[in-house]
Every structure is written in structure tokens, then in C-alpha cells.
Coordinates of C-alpha atoms in Angstrom, one line a residue:
I104 CA 0.0 0.0 0.0
K105 CA 1.4 3.4 -1.0
Q106 CA 1.4 5.3 2.2
K107 CA 1.3 8.7 0.4
K108 CA -1.8 7.7 -1.6
W109 CA -3.8 5.9 1.2
T110 CA -4.5 6.7 4.8
V111 CA -4.6 3.5 6.8
K112 CA -6.6 2.8 9.9
K113 CA -6.5 -0.3 12.1
N114 CA -9.8 -1.1 13.6
E115 CA -9.5 -1.5 17.4
K116 CA -13.2 -2.5 18.0
E117 CA -13.7 -6.1 18.5
H118 CA -17.3 -6.2 17.1
E119 CA -16.3 -4.7 13.7
S120 CA -15.3 -7.1 11.1
E121 CA -13.0 -4.9 9.2
E122 CA -9.3 -5.3 10.4
Y123 CA -8.0 -2.4 8.4
T124 CA -9.7 0.4 6.5
F125 CA -8.2 2.7 3.9
K126 CA -9.1 6.0 2.2
D127 CA -7.5 7.2 -1.0
K128 CA -6.3 10.7 -0.2
G129 CA -8.1 13.3 -2.3
S130 CA -10.9 10.9 -3.6
D131 CA -14.0 9.0 -2.8
L132 CA -12.3 5.6 -3.1
Y133 CA -12.2 3.4 0.0
A134 CA -10.9 -0.1 0.8
M135 CA -10.9 -2.5 3.6
V136 CA -9.3 -5.9 4.6
I137 CA -11.4 -8.5 6.5
S138 CA -9.3 -11.4 7.7
E139 CA -10.2 -14.3 9.9
Q140 CA -8.2 -17.4 11.1
L141 CA -11.1 -19.6 9.9
E142 CA -10.5 -21.4 6.6
I143 CA -13.8 -21.1 4.6
K144 CA -14.2 -22.8 1.3
L145 CA -13.6 -20.0 -1.3
E146 CA -16.9 -20.3 -3.0
N147 CA -18.7 -20.1 0.4
L148 CA -16.6 -17.0 1.4
V149 CA -17.9 -15.3 -1.7
E150 CA -21.5 -16.3 -1.0
L151 CA -21.1 -15.1 2.7
A152 CA -19.8 -11.7 1.3
F153 CA -22.8 -11.4 -1.1
D154 CA -25.3 -12.3 1.7
N155 CA -23.7 -9.6 3.9
A156 CA -23.9 -7.1 1.2
K157 CA -27.6 -8.0 0.5
S158 CA -28.5 -7.5 4.1
A159 CA -27.2 -3.9 3.9
A160 CA -28.5 -3.2 0.5
P161 CA -31.3 -5.6 -0.6
D162 CA -30.8 -4.7 -4.3
T163 CA -27.2 -5.9 -4.4
K164 CA -26.3 -7.9 -7.4
V165 CA -23.0 -9.5 -8.6
V166 CA -21.9 -7.9 -11.9
K167 CA -18.8 -9.9 -12.3
K168 CA -17.3 -12.9 -10.7
E169 CA -14.1 -14.9 -11.9
Y170 CA -11.1 -16.8 -10.6
R171 CA -7.8 -15.1 -10.9
M172 CA -4.2 -15.7 -10.0
V173 CA -2.7 -12.7 -8.0
N174 CA 0.9 -13.0 -6.8
N175 CA 0.8 -16.7 -7.1
Q176 CA -2.5 -17.0 -5.1
K177 CA -5.7 -18.2 -6.4
V178 CA -8.5 -15.8 -5.6
I179 CA -12.0 -15.0 -6.7
Y180 CA -12.6 -11.5 -8.0
M181 CA -16.1 -10.3 -7.6
E182 CA -17.9 -6.9 -8.3
M183 CA -21.2 -6.2 -6.5
E184 CA -23.5 -3.1 -7.1
G185 CA -26.2 -2.0 -4.7
T186 CA -27.8 1.0 -3.1
I187 CA -27.7 2.2 0.4
Q188 CA -29.6 5.3 1.5
S189 CA -30.2 6.2 -2.2
V190 CA -26.4 6.0 -3.0
K191 CA -25.4 3.5 -5.7
F192 CA -22.1 1.9 -4.7
T193 CA -19.8 -0.8 -6.1
Y194 CA -17.6 -3.2 -4.1
L195 CA -14.7 -4.7 -6.2
G196 CA -12.5 -7.2 -4.3
Y197 CA -10.5 -10.3 -4.0
Y198 CA -11.5 -13.2 -1.8
F199 CA -8.9 -15.7 -0.6
S200 CA -8.9 -18.7 1.8
D201 CA -6.4 -21.5 2.8
P202 CA -5.7 -23.4 6.0
S203 CA -4.1 -20.2 7.5
G204 CA -7.4 -18.3 7.2
S205 CA -9.6 -16.2 5.0
T206 CA -9.3 -12.7 3.6
Q207 CA -11.6 -10.3 1.9
Y208 CA -9.5 -7.6 0.2
L209 CA -12.0 -4.9 -1.1
T210 CA -12.3 -1.6 -2.5
Y211 CA -15.6 0.4 -2.8
T212 CA -16.8 3.7 -4.2
G213 CA -19.9 5.3 -5.9
T214 CA -20.9 3.3 -8.9
N215 CA -20.5 6.4 -11.0
L216 CA -16.9 6.7 -10.0
V217 CA -15.6 3.2 -10.8
K218 CA -14.3 4.1 -14.3
K219 CA -12.6 7.2 -12.9
Y220 CA -10.9 5.3 -10.2
R221 CA -10.3 2.0 -12.2
K222 CA -6.5 2.3 -12.2
D223 CA -6.3 3.0 -8.5
I224 CA -8.6 0.1 -7.8
D225 CA -6.5 -2.3 -9.8
D226 CA -3.3 -1.1 -8.3
F227 CA -4.7 -1.6 -4.8
L228 CA -6.2 -5.0 -5.5
N229 CA -3.1 -6.3 -7.3
G230 CA -1.0 -5.5 -4.3
F231 CA -2.7 -8.4 -2.5
V232 CA -0.1 -10.7 -1.0
V233 CA -0.5 -13.6 1.5
Q234 CA 2.1 -13.6 4.3
L235 CA 2.6 -16.8 6.1

């Protein structure tokens, strides 16, 4: 993560699922990392993420989902769109799981801003690395 580009905040609250949150300085692009020690079958992890998004925004839909190799790790890339309090948003992220645990590595912004921030989104997501 480029420190000059992103502000990083470690979440200290136990009941919050996000371990780290990020804000792209000078834009409306955000990111978060949710990691757990539980191994969850990758396809199930993606379904859980979708179910959680639908509980916050009932109109959430998956607009793209595919397997990718990122820094030698098999992940699922998923884009979801939905509406919260009349704001259309898009979540774009990588989902990963192995015996060491599960990680959701996500960016999000207003749906109308995805094209504008596409390079920054891709740069952030493609920085995903698993540390053992």
C-alpha cells in the first residue's frame, strides 16, 4: 500500500469485522481488509460476502465474478453493485482462503466513479499478498 496515496486505519473495535480500512487521499475511493483465522471454502466465502452485502443493500447484485491468479495465489474477483440510502455503490474485491485463514480484500466507491478510479482500484487490489 502506498502510504502517500492511502490513509490506513487499524480497527480497534472487537465487534467490527474490518481489520483495516483505507481511504484514497483526495478521492472518494475506499478499501478494507477483513481477515479471519477460519478457513472457509472459497466459494462459500464469496457467498457469505454477497449475503452480507444484501443485508445492507437488498438490491445488491453480482456484476462480475471470476477466478484469478494474483501474486501466485488463487482468488475470486467479484464486483457487486447495490444501493444504500439512495447512493449507488460498487464493491470490487479479491476473496482468498487457505488453511491459514480467509481474507476479503476490497475496494468500494460510488458506482458512477468506478471508471474514474479504475487504475487506483486495480493497483490496490493487485497488491494483494499472502504472508505466512
